[in-house]
PDB file of C-alpha atoms in Angstrom:
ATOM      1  CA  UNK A 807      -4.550   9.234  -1.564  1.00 98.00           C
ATOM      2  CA  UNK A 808      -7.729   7.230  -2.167  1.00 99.00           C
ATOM      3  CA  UNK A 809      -7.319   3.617  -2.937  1.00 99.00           C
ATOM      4  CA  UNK A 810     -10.488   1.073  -3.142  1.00 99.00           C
ATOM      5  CA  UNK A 811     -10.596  -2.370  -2.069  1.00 99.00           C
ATOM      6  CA  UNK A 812     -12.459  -5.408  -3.115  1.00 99.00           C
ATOM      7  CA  UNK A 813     -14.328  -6.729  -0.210  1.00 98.00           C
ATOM      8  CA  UNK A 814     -16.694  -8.866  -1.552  1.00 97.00           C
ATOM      9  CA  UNK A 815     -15.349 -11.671   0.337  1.00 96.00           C
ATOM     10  CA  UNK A 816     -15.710  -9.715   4.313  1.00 97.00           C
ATOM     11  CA  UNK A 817     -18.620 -11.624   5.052  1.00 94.00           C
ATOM     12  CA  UNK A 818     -19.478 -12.048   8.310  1.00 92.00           C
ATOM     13  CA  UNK A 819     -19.881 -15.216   9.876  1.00 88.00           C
ATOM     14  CA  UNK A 820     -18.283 -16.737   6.891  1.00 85.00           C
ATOM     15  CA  UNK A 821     -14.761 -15.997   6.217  1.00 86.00           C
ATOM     16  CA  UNK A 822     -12.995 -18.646   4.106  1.00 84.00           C
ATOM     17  CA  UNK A 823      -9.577 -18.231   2.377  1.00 87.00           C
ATOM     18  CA  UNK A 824     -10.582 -15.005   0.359  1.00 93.00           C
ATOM     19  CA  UNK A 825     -12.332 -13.376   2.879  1.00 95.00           C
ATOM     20  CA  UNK A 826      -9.721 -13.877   5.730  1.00 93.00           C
ATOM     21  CA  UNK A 827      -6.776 -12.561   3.768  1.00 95.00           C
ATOM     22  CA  UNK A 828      -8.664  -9.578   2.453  1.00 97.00           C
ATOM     23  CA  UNK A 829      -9.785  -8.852   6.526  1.00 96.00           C
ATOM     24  CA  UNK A 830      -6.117  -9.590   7.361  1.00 95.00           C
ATOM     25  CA  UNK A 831      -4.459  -7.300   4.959  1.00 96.00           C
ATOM     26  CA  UNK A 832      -6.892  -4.854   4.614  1.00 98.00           C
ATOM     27  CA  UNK A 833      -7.312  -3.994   8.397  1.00 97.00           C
ATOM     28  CA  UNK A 834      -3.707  -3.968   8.938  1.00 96.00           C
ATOM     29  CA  UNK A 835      -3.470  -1.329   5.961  1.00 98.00           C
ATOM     30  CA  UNK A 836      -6.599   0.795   7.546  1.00 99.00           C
ATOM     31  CA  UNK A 837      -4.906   0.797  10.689  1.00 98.00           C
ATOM     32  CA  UNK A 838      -1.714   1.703   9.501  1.00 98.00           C
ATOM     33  CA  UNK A 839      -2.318   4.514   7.101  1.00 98.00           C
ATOM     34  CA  UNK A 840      -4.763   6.797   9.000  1.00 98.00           C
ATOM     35  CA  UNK A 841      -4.264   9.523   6.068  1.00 98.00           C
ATOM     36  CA  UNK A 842      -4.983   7.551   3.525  1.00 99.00           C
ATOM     37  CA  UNK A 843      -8.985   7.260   2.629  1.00 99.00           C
ATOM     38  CA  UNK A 844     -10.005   3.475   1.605  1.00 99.00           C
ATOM     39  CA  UNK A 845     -13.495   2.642  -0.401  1.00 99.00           C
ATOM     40  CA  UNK A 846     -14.450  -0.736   0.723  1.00 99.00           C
ATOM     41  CA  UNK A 847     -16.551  -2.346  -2.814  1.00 99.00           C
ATOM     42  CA  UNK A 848     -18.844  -4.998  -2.260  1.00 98.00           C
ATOM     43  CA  UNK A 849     -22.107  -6.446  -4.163  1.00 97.00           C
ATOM     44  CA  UNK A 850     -24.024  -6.911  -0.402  1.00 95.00           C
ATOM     45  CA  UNK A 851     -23.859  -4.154   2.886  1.00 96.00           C
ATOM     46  CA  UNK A 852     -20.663  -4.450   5.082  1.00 97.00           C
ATOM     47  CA  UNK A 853     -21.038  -5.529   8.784  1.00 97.00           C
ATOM     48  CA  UNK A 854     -19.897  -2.886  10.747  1.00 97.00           C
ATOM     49  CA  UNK A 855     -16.989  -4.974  12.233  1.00 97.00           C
ATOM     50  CA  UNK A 856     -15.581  -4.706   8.879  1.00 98.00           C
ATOM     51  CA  UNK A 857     -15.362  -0.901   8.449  1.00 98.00           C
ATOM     52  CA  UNK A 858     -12.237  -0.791  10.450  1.00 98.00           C
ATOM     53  CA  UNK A 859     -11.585   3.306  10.790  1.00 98.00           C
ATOM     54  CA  UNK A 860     -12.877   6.228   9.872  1.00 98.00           C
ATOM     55  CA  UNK A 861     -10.876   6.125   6.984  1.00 98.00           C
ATOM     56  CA  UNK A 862     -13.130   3.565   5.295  1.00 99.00           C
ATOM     57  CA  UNK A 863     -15.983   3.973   3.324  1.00 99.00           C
ATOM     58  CA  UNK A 864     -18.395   0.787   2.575  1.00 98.00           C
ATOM     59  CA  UNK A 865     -19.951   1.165  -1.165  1.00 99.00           C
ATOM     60  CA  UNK A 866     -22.333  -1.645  -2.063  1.00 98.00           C
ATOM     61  CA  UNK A 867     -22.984  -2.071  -5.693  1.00 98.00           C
ATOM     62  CA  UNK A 868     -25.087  -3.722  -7.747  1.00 95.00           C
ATOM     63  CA  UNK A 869     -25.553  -6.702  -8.800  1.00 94.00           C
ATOM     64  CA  UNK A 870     -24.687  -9.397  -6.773  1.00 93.00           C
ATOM     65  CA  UNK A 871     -21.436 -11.246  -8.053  1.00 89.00           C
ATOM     66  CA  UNK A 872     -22.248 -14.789  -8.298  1.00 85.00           C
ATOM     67  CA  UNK A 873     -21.102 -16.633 -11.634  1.00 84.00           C
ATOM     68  CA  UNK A 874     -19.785 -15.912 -14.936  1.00 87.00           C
ATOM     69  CA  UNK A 875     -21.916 -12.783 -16.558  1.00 91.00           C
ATOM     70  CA  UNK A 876     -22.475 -11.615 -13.361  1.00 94.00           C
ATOM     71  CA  UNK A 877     -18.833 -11.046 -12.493  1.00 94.00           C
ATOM     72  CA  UNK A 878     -18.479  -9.156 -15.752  1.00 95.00           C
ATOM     73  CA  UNK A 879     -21.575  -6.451 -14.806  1.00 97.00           C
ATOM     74  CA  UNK A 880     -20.068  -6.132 -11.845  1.00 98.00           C
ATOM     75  CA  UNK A 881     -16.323  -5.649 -12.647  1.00 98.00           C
ATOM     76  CA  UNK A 882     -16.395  -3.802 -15.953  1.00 98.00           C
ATOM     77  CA  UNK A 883     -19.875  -1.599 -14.934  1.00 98.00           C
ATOM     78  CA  UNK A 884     -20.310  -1.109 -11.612  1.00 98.00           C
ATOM     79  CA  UNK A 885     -16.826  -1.024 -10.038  1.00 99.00           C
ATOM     80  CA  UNK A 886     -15.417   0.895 -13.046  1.00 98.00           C
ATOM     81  CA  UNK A 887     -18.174   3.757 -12.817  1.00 98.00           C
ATOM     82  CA  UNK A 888     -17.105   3.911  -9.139  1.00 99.00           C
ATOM     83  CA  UNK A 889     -13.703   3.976  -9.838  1.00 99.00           C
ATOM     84  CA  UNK A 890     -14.025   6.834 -12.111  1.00 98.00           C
ATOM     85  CA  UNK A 891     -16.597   8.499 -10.187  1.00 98.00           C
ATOM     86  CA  UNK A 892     -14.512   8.233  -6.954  1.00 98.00           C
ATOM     87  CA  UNK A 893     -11.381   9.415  -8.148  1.00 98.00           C
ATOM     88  CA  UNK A 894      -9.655   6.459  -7.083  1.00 99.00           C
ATOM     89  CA  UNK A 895      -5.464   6.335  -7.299  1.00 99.00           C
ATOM     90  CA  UNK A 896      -5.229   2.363  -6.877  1.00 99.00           C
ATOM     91  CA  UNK A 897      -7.356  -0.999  -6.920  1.00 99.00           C
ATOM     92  CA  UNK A 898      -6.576  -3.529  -5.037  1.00 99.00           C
ATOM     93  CA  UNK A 899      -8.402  -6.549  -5.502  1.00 99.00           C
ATOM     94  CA  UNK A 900      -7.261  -9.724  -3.354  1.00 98.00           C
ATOM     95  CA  UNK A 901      -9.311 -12.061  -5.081  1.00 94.00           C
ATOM     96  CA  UNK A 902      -7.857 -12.531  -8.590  1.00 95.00           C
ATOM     97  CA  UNK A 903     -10.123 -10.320 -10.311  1.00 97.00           C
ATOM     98  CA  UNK A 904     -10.481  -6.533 -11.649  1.00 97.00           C
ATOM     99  CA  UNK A 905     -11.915  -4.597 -14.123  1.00 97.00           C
ATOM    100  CA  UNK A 906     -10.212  -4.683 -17.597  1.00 98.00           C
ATOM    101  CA  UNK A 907     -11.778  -1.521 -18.541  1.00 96.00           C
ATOM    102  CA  UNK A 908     -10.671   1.009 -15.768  1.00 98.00           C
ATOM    103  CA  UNK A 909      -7.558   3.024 -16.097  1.00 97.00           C
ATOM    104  CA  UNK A 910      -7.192   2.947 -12.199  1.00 99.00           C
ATOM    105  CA  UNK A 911      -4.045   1.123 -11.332  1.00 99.00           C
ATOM    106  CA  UNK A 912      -4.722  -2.021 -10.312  1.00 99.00           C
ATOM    107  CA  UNK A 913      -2.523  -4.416  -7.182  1.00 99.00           C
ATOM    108  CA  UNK A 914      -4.070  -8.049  -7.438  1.00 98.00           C
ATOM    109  CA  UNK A 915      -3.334 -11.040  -5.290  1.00 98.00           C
ATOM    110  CA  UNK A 916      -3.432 -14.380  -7.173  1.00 98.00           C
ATOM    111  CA  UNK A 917      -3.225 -17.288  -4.478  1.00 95.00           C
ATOM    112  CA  UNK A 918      -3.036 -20.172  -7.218  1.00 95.00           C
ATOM    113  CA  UNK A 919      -3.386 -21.164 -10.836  1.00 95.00           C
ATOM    114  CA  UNK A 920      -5.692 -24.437 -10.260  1.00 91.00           C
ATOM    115  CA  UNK A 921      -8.243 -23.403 -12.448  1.00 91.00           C
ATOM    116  CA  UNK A 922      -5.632 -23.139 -15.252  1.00 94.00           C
ATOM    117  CA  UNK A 923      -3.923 -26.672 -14.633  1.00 92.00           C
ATOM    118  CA  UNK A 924      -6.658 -28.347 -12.909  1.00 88.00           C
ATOM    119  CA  UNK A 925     -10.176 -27.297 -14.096  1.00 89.00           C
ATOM    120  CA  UNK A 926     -11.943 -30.021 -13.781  1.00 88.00           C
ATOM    121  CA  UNK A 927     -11.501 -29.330  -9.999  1.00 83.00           C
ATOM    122  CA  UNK A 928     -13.733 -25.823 -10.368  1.00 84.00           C
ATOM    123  CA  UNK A 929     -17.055 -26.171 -10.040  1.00 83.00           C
ATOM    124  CA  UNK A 930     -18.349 -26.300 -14.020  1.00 85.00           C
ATOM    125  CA  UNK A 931     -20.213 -22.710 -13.036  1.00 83.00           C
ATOM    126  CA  UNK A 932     -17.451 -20.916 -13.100  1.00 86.00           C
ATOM    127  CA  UNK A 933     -14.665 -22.738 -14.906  1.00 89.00           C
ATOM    128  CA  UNK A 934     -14.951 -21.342 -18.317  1.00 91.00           C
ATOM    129  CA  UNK A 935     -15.232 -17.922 -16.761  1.00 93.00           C
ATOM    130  CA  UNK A 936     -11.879 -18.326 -14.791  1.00 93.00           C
ATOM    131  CA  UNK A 937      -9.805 -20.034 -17.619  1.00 94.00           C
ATOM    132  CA  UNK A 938     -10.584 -17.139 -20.012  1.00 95.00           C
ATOM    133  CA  UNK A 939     -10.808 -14.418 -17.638  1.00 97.00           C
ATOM    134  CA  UNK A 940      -7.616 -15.171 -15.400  1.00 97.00           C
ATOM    135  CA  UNK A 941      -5.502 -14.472 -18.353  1.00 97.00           C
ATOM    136  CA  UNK A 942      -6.618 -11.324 -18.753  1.00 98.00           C
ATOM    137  CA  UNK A 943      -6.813  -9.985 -14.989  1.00 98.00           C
ATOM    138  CA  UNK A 944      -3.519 -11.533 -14.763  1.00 98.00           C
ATOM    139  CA  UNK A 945      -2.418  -9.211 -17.926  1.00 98.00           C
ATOM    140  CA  UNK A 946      -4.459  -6.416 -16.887  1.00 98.00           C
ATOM    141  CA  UNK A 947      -2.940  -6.051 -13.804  1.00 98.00           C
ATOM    142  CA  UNK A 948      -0.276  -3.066 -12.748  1.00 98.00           C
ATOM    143  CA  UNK A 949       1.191  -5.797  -9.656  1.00 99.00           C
ATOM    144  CA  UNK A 950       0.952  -9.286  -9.442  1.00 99.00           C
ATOM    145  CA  UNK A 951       0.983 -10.264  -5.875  1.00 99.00           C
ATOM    146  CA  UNK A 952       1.456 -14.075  -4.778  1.00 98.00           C
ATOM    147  CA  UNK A 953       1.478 -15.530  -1.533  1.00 96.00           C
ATOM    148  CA  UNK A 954       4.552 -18.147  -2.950  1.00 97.00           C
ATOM    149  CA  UNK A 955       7.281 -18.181  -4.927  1.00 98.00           C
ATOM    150  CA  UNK A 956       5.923 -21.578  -6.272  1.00 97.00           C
ATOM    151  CA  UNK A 957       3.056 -19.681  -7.571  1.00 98.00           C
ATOM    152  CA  UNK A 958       5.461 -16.242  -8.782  1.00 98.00           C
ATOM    153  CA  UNK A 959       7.634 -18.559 -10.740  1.00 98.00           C
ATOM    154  CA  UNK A 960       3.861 -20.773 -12.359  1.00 98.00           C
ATOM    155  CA  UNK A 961       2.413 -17.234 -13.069  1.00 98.00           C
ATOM    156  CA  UNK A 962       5.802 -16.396 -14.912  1.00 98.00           C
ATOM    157  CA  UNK A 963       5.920 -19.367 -16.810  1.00 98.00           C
ATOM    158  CA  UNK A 964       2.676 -19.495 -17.663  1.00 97.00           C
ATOM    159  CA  UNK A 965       1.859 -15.833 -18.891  1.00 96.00           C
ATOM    160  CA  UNK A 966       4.871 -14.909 -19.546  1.00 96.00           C
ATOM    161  CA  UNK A 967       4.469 -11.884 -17.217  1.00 97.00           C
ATOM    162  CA  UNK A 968       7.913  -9.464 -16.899  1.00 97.00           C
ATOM    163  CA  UNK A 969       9.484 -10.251 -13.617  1.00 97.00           C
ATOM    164  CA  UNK A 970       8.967  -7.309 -12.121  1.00 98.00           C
ATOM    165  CA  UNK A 971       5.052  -7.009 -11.912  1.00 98.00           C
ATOM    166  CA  UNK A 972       4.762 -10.067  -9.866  1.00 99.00           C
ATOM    167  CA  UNK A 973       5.691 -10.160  -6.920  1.00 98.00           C
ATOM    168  CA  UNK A 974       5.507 -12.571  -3.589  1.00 98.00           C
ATOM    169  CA  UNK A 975       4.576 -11.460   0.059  1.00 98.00           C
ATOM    170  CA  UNK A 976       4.331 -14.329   2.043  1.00 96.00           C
ATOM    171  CA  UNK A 977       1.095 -15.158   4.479  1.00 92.00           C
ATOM    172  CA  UNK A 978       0.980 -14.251   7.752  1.00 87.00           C
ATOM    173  CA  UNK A 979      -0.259 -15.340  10.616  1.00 83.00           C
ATOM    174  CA  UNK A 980      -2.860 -14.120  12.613  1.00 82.00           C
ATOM    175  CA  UNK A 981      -2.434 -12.989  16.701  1.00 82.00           C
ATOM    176  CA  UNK A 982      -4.069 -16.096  18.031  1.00 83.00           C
ATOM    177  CA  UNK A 983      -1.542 -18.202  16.512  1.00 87.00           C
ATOM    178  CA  UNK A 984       0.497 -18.388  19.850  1.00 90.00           C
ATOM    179  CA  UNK A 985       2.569 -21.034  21.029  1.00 92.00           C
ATOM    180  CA  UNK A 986       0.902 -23.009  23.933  1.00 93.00           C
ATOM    181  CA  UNK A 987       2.267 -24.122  27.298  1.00 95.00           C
ATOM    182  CA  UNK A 988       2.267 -28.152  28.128  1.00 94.00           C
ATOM    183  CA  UNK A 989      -0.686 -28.109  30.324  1.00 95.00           C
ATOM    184  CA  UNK A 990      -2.231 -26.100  27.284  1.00 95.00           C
ATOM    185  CA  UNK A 991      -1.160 -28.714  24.613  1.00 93.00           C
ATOM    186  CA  UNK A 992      -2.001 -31.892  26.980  1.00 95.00           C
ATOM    187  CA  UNK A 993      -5.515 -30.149  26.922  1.00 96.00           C
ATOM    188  CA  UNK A 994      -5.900 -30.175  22.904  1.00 93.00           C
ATOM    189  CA  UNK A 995      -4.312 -33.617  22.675  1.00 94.00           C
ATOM    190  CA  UNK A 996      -7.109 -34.835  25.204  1.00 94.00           C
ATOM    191  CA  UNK A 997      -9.695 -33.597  23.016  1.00 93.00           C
ATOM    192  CA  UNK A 998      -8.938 -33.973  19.675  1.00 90.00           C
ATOM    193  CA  UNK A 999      -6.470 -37.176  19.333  1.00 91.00           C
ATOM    194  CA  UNK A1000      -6.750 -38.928  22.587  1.00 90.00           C
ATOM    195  CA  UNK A1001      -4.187 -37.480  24.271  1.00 91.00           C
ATOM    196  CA  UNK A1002      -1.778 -39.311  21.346  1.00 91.00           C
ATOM    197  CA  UNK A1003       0.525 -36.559  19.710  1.00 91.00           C
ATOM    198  CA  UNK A1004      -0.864 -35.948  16.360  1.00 93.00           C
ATOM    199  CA  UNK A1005      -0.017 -33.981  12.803  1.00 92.00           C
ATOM    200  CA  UNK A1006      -3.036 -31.605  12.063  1.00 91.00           C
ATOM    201  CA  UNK A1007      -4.746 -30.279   8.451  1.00 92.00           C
ATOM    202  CA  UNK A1008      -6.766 -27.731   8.310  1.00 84.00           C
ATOM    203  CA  UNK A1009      -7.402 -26.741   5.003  1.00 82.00           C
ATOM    204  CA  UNK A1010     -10.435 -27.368   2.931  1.00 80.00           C
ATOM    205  CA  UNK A1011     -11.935 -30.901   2.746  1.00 83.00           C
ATOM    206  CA  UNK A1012     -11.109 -30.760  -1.937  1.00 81.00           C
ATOM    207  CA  UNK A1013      -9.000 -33.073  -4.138  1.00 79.00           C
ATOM    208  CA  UNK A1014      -7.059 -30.020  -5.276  1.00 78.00           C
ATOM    209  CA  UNK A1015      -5.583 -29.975  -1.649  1.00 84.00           C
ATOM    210  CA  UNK A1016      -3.703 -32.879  -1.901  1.00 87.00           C
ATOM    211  CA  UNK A1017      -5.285 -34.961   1.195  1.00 92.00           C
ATOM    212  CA  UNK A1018      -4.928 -38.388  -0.295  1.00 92.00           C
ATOM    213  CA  UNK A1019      -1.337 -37.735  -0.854  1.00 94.00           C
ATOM    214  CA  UNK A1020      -0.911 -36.344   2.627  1.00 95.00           C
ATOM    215  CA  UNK A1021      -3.059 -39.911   4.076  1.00 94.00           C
ATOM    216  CA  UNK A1022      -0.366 -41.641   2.432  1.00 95.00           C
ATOM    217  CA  UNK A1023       2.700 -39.873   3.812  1.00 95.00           C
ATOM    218  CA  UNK A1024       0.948 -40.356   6.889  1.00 94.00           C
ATOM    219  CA  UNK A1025       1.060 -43.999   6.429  1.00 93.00           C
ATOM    220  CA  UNK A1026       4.695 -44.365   5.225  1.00 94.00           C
ATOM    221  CA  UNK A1027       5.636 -42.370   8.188  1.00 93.00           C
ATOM    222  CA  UNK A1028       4.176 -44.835  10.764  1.00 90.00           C
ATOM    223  CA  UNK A1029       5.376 -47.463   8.650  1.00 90.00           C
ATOM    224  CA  UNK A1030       9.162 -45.861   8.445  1.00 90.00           C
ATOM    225  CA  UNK A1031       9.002 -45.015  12.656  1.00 88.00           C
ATOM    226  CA  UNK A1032       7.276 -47.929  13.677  1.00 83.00           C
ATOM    227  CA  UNK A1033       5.037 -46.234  15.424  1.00 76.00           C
ATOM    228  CA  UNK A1034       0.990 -46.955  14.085  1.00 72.00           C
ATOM    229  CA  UNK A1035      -0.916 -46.739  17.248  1.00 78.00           C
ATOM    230  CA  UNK A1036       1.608 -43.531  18.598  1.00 85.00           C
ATOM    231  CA  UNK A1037       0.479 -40.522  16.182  1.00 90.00           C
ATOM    232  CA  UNK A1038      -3.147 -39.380  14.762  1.00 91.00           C
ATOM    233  CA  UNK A1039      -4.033 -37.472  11.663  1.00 92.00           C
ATOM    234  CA  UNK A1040      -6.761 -35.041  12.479  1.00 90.00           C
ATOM    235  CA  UNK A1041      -8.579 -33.809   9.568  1.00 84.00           C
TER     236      UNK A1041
END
């Protein structure tokens, strides 16, 4: 079995949301299906830490993937002539897109529908790209992952997608998410909220994520415990 992954997003040095789910997933499926061969697609070369068994072969194509018409070359040319040419059983593509045109089976991840209820929280590059594109990838695809049921049931609503092709796996978590010992935890509290105990964030600094609402829970809950100088909000 032969099934190509989009990698655009394993970029080293630099791995965001996309790019650590895709290294998560990905390596764990690598690792786990030695018999299976994997064609890693991406529009710039692969660090080596990325090619994570012999059973994976980096493909760089052309052109780099940037905005709007650029995405399209990219999807519908270059990824569907290597599709074809590679004899590829499945797509997987963990980053809400895929080519329309290939007759390759296609698994997608879609991690949100904010460009569809929220746009004017994409940059203005890409919006109109996403809102008319998403539609279609969405339709186009064979499996609809989510990483929510929040998200299964908005994609549902939305598109009107049959139940079955969507379908939620949950996030993990990766190994160095350990629990810590007291000495361990007295340690990060000394550093990061004067050794007060503290609720953390650490998602992207973006109105979309919700922060101003979360400031304001904040508040009510030192207001509710009594408690204002006892807890810190590290952002």
């Amino acid at each position: 079995m032969k099934i190509a992954i989009n990698a655009r997003f394993l970029q080293s040095g630099n791995l965001e949301g996309f790019g650590w789910y895709t290294h998560e997933i990905v390596r764990r499926m690598v690792l786990s299906n030695p018999e299976v061969a994997f064609l890693f697609l991406s529009d710039r070369p692969l660090d080596p830490s990325f090619i994570y068994g012999p059973n994976v072969t980096p493909l760089m194509l052309r052109p780099r993937a940037r905005f709007g018409p650029m995405f399209l070359w990219w999807f519908e040319y270059s990824v569907r002539k290597a599709l074809k040419k590679h004899r590829v059983d499945v797509f997987f593509s963990p980053d809400s897109m895929c080519s329309l045109r290939s007759k390759v089976p296609v698994v997608m991840t879609c991690h949100d529908l904010v460009p569809i209820h929220f746009p004017e929280q994409i940059a203005w590059i890409h919006r109109h790209f996403i809102q008319t594109f998403l539609p279609k990838y969405l339709r186009r695809a064979d499996k609809v992952i989510t990483v929510s049921n929040y998200v299964r049931q908005d994609i549902l609503q939305t598109f009107k997608l049959p139940g079955h092709r969507v379908q939620t796996i949950y996030n993990g978590c990766r190994d160095g998410f350990q629990p810590l010992n007291e000495s361990e935890k007295e340690a990060v509290r000394r550093q990061y909220s004067g050794e007060k105990p503290y609720f953390f964030y650490a998602g992207a600094i973006h109105p979309r994520k919700n922060i101003h609402r979360l400031i304001r829970a904040f508040d009510l809950f030192k207001d509710r415990t009594g408690s204002p100088e006892n807890y810190r909000l590290p952002i």
